CSV table of C-alpha atoms in Angstrom, one decimal:
chain,number,residue,atom,x,y,z
A,1,ASP,CA,115.4,202.0,-14.9
A,2,TYR,CA,116.5,202.4,-11.5
A,3,TYR,CA,117.0,198.4,-10.7
A,4,ASP,CA,119.3,198.4,-14.2
A,5,VAL,CA,121.8,200.6,-11.2
A,6,ILE,CA,121.0,198.7,-8.4
A,7,GLU,CA,121.8,195.2,-10.1
A,8,SER,CA,125.3,196.6,-11.7
A,9,ASP,CA,128.4,196.3,-9.9
A,10,ALA,CA,128.3,199.5,-8.7
A,11,ASP,CA,130.0,200.6,-5.2
A,12,VAL,CA,128.1,203.4,-4.3
A,13,VAL,CA,124.6,204.5,-5.8
A,14,TYR,CA,124.0,208.7,-5.8
A,15,ILE,CA,120.3,209.6,-5.1
A,16,SER,CA,119.3,212.5,-6.3
A,17,LEU,CA,115.1,212.0,-6.8
A,18,PRO,CA,112.7,214.0,-4.9
A,19,ILE,CA,113.1,213.7,-1.4
A,20,ALA,CA,108.9,211.5,-1.1
A,21,LEU,CA,111.7,208.7,-2.5
A,22,HIS,CA,114.5,208.6,-0.8
A,23,GLU,CA,113.7,206.3,1.6
A,24,LYS,CA,112.1,203.7,-0.6
A,25,TRP,CA,115.6,203.5,-2.6
A,26,ALA,CA,118.2,204.5,0.1
A,27,ARG,CA,117.3,201.1,1.6
A,28,ILE,CA,116.8,199.5,-1.7
A,29,SER,CA,120.3,200.3,-2.4
A,30,ALA,CA,121.2,199.1,1.2
A,31,GLU,CA,120.0,195.9,1.3
A,32,SER,CA,121.9,195.5,-2.5
A,33,GLY,CA,125.1,196.3,-0.7
A,34,LYS,CA,125.1,199.7,-2.3
A,35,HIS,CA,126.9,202.4,-0.5
A,36,VAL,CA,124.5,205.4,-0.1
A,37,ILE,CA,124.8,209.2,-0.9
A,38,CYS,CA,121.6,210.8,-0.9
A,39,GLU,CA,120.5,214.2,-1.4
A,40,LYS,CA,119.4,216.4,1.1
A,41,SER,CA,117.5,216.5,3.0
A,42,ALA,CA,117.9,212.7,3.3
A,43,ALA,CA,113.6,212.5,4.1
A,44,ALA,CA,111.0,214.3,5.1
A,45,SER,CA,110.6,213.0,8.6
A,46,PHE,CA,112.0,211.7,11.2
A,47,LYS,CA,111.1,208.6,11.7
A,48,SER,CA,112.1,207.9,7.7
A,49,VAL,CA,115.4,208.7,8.3
A,50,GLN,CA,115.9,206.0,11.3
A,51,LYS,CA,114.9,203.2,9.2
A,52,MET,CA,117.8,204.3,6.3
A,53,VAL,CA,120.3,204.4,8.6
A,54,ASP,CA,118.8,200.9,10.2
A,55,THR,CA,118.6,199.2,7.5
A,56,SER,CA,122.1,201.4,6.0
A,57,ARG,CA,123.9,199.6,9.9
A,58,LYS,CA,121.9,196.4,9.4
A,59,ASN,CA,123.4,195.6,5.3
A,60,LYS,CA,127.1,197.2,7.1
A,61,ILE,CA,126.9,199.6,3.7
A,62,ARG,CA,127.7,203.5,4.2
A,63,ILE,CA,125.3,206.1,3.9
A,64,MET,CA,125.5,209.9,4.3
A,65,GLU,CA,123.8,212.6,3.8
A,66,GLY,CA,124.7,215.4,0.7
A,67,PHE,CA,125.8,217.7,2.2
A,68,MET,CA,128.1,219.1,-0.5
A,69,PHE,CA,128.7,222.8,1.2
A,70,LYS,CA,130.5,221.1,4.6
A,71,PHE,CA,133.5,220.6,1.7
A,72,HIS,CA,133.7,223.7,0.4
A,73,PRO,CA,137.8,225.5,1.8
A,74,GLN,CA,136.3,228.6,3.0
A,75,HIS,CA,133.7,226.9,5.5
A,76,LYS,CA,137.0,225.1,7.2
A,77,LYS,CA,139.0,228.7,7.0
A,78,ALA,CA,135.8,230.6,8.9
A,79,MET,CA,136.1,227.5,11.8
A,80,GLU,CA,139.9,228.1,11.6
A,81,LEU,CA,139.2,231.7,12.5
A,82,ILE,CA,136.7,230.4,15.1
A,83,SER,CA,139.0,228.4,16.9
A,84,LYS,CA,142.2,231.4,16.8
A,85,GLY,CA,140.1,233.2,19.3
A,86,SER,CA,139.5,236.3,15.5
A,87,ILE,CA,136.2,236.8,17.0
A,88,GLY,CA,136.4,236.5,20.4
A,89,LYS,CA,134.0,233.9,22.1
A,90,THR,CA,130.7,232.5,19.6
A,91,ARG,CA,127.5,234.5,20.4
A,92,ILE,CA,125.0,234.4,17.4
A,93,PHE,CA,124.9,232.9,14.5
A,94,PHE,CA,122.8,234.1,11.4
A,95,GLY,CA,122.5,232.2,8.0
A,96,ASN,CA,119.7,232.8,4.9
A,97,PHE,CA,118.9,231.1,1.8
A,98,CYS,CA,116.1,233.0,0.1
A,99,LEU,CA,115.3,231.7,-3.5
A,100,PRO,CA,112.7,233.2,-6.5
A,101,LEU,CA,109.9,230.9,-6.6
A,102,PRO,CA,110.9,227.9,-9.1
A,103,GLN,CA,108.3,227.1,-11.5
A,104,LYS,CA,105.0,225.7,-11.2
A,105,ASP,CA,105.7,222.2,-12.0
A,106,ASN,CA,109.2,222.0,-10.1
A,107,ILE,CA,109.2,219.1,-7.5
A,108,ARG,CA,110.6,221.9,-4.9
A,109,LEU,CA,106.5,223.0,-4.7
A,110,LYS,CA,105.3,219.9,-4.6
A,111,LYS,CA,104.0,218.1,-0.9
A,112,ASN,CA,103.7,215.2,-2.3
A,113,LEU,CA,107.4,214.3,-3.5
A,114,GLY,CA,108.4,216.4,-0.1
A,115,GLY,CA,108.4,220.0,-1.6
A,116,GLY,CA,108.8,222.6,0.6
A,117,VAL,CA,111.9,226.0,2.0
A,118,LEU,CA,112.7,224.0,4.6
A,119,ASN,CA,113.1,221.1,3.2
A,120,ASP,CA,114.8,222.3,-0.1
A,121,ALA,CA,117.0,225.2,1.4
A,122,GLY,CA,116.3,225.7,5.8
A,123,CYS,CA,117.9,222.7,5.8
A,124,TYR,CA,121.4,224.1,4.5
A,125,ILE,CA,121.3,226.4,7.2
A,126,LEU,CA,120.6,224.2,10.2
A,127,SER,CA,123.3,221.7,8.6
A,128,ALA,CA,125.7,225.0,8.7
A,129,SER,CA,125.0,226.0,12.8
A,130,ARG,CA,125.9,222.6,13.6
A,131,LEU,CA,129.2,222.3,11.7
A,132,ILE,CA,129.7,226.7,13.3
A,133,PHE,CA,129.3,225.4,16.7
A,134,GLY,CA,130.3,221.8,16.6
A,135,SER,CA,127.2,220.3,18.7
A,136,GLU,CA,123.3,220.4,18.7
A,137,PRO,CA,121.0,222.4,19.5
A,138,SER,CA,118.9,221.9,22.9
A,139,GLU,CA,115.6,224.0,21.4
A,140,ILE,CA,114.2,225.4,18.5
A,141,ALA,CA,112.1,227.2,18.1
A,142,GLY,CA,110.0,227.7,14.1
A,143,LYS,CA,107.7,229.0,12.4
A,144,LEU,CA,107.1,227.3,8.6
A,145,VAL,CA,104.7,229.7,6.8
A,146,LEU,CA,102.3,227.7,4.4
A,147,ASP,CA,100.9,228.4,0.7
A,148,SER,CA,97.3,227.4,1.2
A,149,LYS,CA,97.2,225.8,-1.8
A,150,LEU,CA,100.2,224.0,-2.5
A,151,GLY,CA,100.1,223.0,1.2
A,152,ILE,CA,103.8,223.8,0.9
A,153,ASP,CA,106.2,225.6,3.3
A,154,MET,CA,107.2,229.0,0.9
A,155,ARG,CA,109.1,230.5,3.9
A,156,ALA,CA,110.9,228.9,7.5
A,157,SER,CA,112.3,230.6,9.7
A,158,ALA,CA,114.0,229.4,13.6
A,159,TRP,CA,115.2,230.2,16.5
A,160,LEU,CA,117.6,227.5,17.9
A,161,LYS,CA,119.4,227.5,21.4
A,162,PHE,CA,122.6,226.3,21.7
A,163,PRO,CA,125.0,224.7,24.2
A,164,ASN,CA,127.1,228.0,26.5
A,165,ASP,CA,124.1,230.6,25.7
A,166,LYS,CA,124.7,230.1,21.9
A,167,ILE,CA,122.6,231.3,19.6
A,168,ALA,CA,121.3,230.4,16.2
A,169,PHE,CA,119.0,232.3,13.6
A,170,LEU,CA,117.7,230.7,10.0
A,171,ASN,CA,115.9,232.4,7.2
A,172,ALA,CA,115.1,230.6,4.3
A,173,GLY,CA,112.5,231.5,2.0
A,174,TYR,CA,110.8,231.3,-2.0
A,175,GLY,CA,109.8,234.4,-3.9
A,176,MET,CA,113.3,236.3,-3.0
A,177,LYS,CA,115.5,237.7,-4.5
A,178,TYR,CA,119.0,235.4,-4.1
A,179,ASN,CA,120.9,235.2,-0.7
A,180,SER,CA,123.0,231.6,0.5
A,181,SER,CA,125.1,233.4,3.7
A,182,TYR,CA,125.5,233.3,7.1
A,183,SER,CA,127.5,235.1,10.0
A,184,VAL,CA,128.9,234.2,13.0
A,185,LEU,CA,128.7,236.8,15.4
A,186,GLY,CA,131.3,237.2,18.3
A,187,THR,CA,132.1,239.1,21.7
A,188,ASN,CA,135.3,240.8,19.6
A,189,GLY,CA,134.4,240.7,16.0
A,190,ASN,CA,131.9,238.5,13.1
A,191,ILE,CA,133.1,236.1,10.0
A,192,SER,CA,130.5,236.7,6.7
A,193,LEU,CA,130.4,234.5,4.4
A,194,LYS,CA,128.8,235.8,1.2
A,195,ARG,CA,127.7,232.1,-0.6
A,196,ALA,CA,128.3,229.8,1.0
A,197,PHE,CA,125.9,227.4,0.1
A,198,SER,CA,125.3,226.6,-4.1
A,199,VAL,CA,128.6,227.5,-4.8
A,200,PRO,CA,129.6,227.0,-8.2
A,201,PRO,CA,132.9,224.8,-9.2
A,202,ASP,CA,134.3,227.9,-10.4
A,203,TYR,CA,133.2,231.0,-7.9
A,204,LYS,CA,136.0,232.8,-5.7
A,205,ALA,CA,135.0,232.8,-2.6
A,206,GLU,CA,135.8,234.9,-0.1
A,207,VAL,CA,135.4,235.4,3.9
A,208,GLU,CA,135.4,238.1,5.5
A,209,LEU,CA,136.8,239.2,8.9
A,210,LYS,CA,135.8,242.0,11.0
A,211,SER,CA,137.1,242.6,14.7
A,212,LYS,CA,137.6,245.4,16.7
A,213,LYS,CA,141.2,246.1,15.6
A,214,SER,CA,140.7,245.4,11.8
A,215,SER,CA,138.8,244.2,8.5
A,216,LYS,CA,139.9,241.8,6.5
A,217,THR,CA,139.1,239.5,3.8
A,218,PHE,CA,140.5,236.3,3.0
A,219,PRO,CA,139.8,234.9,-0.7
A,220,ILE,CA,139.3,231.1,-1.7
A,221,LYS,CA,140.9,229.3,-4.5
A,222,PRO,CA,137.9,228.1,-6.7
A,223,ALA,CA,137.0,224.1,-5.5
A,224,ASP,CA,134.3,221.8,-7.1
A,225,GLN,CA,132.2,220.9,-3.6
A,226,PHE,CA,130.3,217.9,-4.8
A,227,LYS,CA,134.1,216.1,-6.0
A,228,ILE,CA,135.3,216.8,-2.9
A,229,MET,CA,132.6,215.6,-1.1
A,230,ILE,CA,132.1,212.3,-3.3
A,231,ASP,CA,136.3,212.0,-2.9
A,232,PHE,CA,136.2,212.0,0.9
A,233,PHE,CA,133.3,209.5,1.0
A,234,CYS,CA,135.0,207.0,-1.2
A,235,LYS,CA,138.3,207.2,0.2
A,236,GLU,CA,136.3,206.8,3.9
A,237,ILE,CA,135.0,203.2,2.4
A,238,MET,CA,138.1,201.8,0.8
A,239,GLU,CA,139.7,202.5,4.1
A,240,LYS,CA,137.1,200.8,6.1
A,241,LYS,CA,138.1,202.7,9.1
A,242,ARG,CA,134.4,204.6,9.8
A,243,LYS,CA,136.2,208.2,10.5
A,244,THR,CA,133.2,209.7,9.7
A,245,ASP,CA,130.1,209.3,11.3
A,246,PHE,CA,128.1,210.0,8.7
A,247,GLU,CA,124.6,208.0,10.0
A,248,ASN,CA,124.2,209.9,13.7
A,249,ASP,CA,125.0,213.1,11.4
A,250,MET,CA,122.0,212.3,9.3
A,251,LEU,CA,120.2,211.4,12.5
A,252,LYS,CA,121.0,214.4,14.6
A,253,GLN,CA,120.2,217.2,11.4
A,254,ALA,CA,116.5,214.8,10.8
A,255,LYS,CA,115.9,215.5,15.1
A,256,ALA,CA,116.7,219.4,14.3
A,257,MET,CA,114.8,219.1,11.4
A,258,GLU,CA,111.4,217.5,13.0
A,259,ALA,CA,111.9,219.9,15.7
A,260,ILE,CA,111.2,223.1,13.9
A,261,ARG,CA,108.4,221.2,12.4
A,262,THR,CA,106.8,220.3,15.7
A,263,SER,CA,107.6,223.3,16.9
A,264,SER,CA,105.1,225.4,13.7
A,265,LYS,CA,102.3,222.8,14.3
A,266,ASN,CA,102.1,223.8,17.8
A,267,LYS,CA,103.0,227.0,18.2
A,268,LEU,CA,105.9,226.0,20.9
A,269,PRO,CA,109.6,225.8,21.5
A,270,VAL,CA,110.2,221.9,21.3
A,271,SER,CA,113.3,221.0,23.7
A,272,LEU,CA,115.7,218.4,22.8
A,273,GLY,CA,116.3,215.4,24.9
């Protein structure tokens, strides 16, 4: 059982349980001296994520939220084009992650297990907007459309204001045609990724650049984003230099996720102080 893993001589635990169980097993793992890669979303509330990070820091172990998509080389190419000024000054981020309706017994539809499309898919888009803009949102307005019987959000949308008047739009939903994409609009053009989040290891991704002067597509070699993520995390542990602040990134992501929930509940924008 799970305690067999906790009591083993493994160095790292990968937690792929339903979201509602992440906090419990991440803290048990940390208290047992195990480093943790925790599936997204890290938890269903900011307070839970804070407890996970506090326990990890107290026991001097590392914990990372498993957003494997960030390690796919297509995003590095997109950011490289942005930094070169290929689309001018970045202004707007549009992200979509829509999925067919899960089966009735799927954990994604169970409220007590942390279900809902924001925790399941919307979190990717939020993480991607933070990655592309390289900063944190200062204000968020969110809307969650709940299923009255299941008590979970079936659709999630959000408007996020970033520094320098940059804006991000988030759209996620169940019961729709599959769509996993984002676009970045600038003063002189835009960049688009057709399959940005859930990318099979044999998939040939593309980064499309459209500017006032030309249109170009950059092919990206197939890559196993899960393997790259795990290798990166293990290397960080072995080098013991803490080059990447996984823990602080988890907290910032959770804070923004909480703002979306709070905004939807109160029907008001939330300022992130």
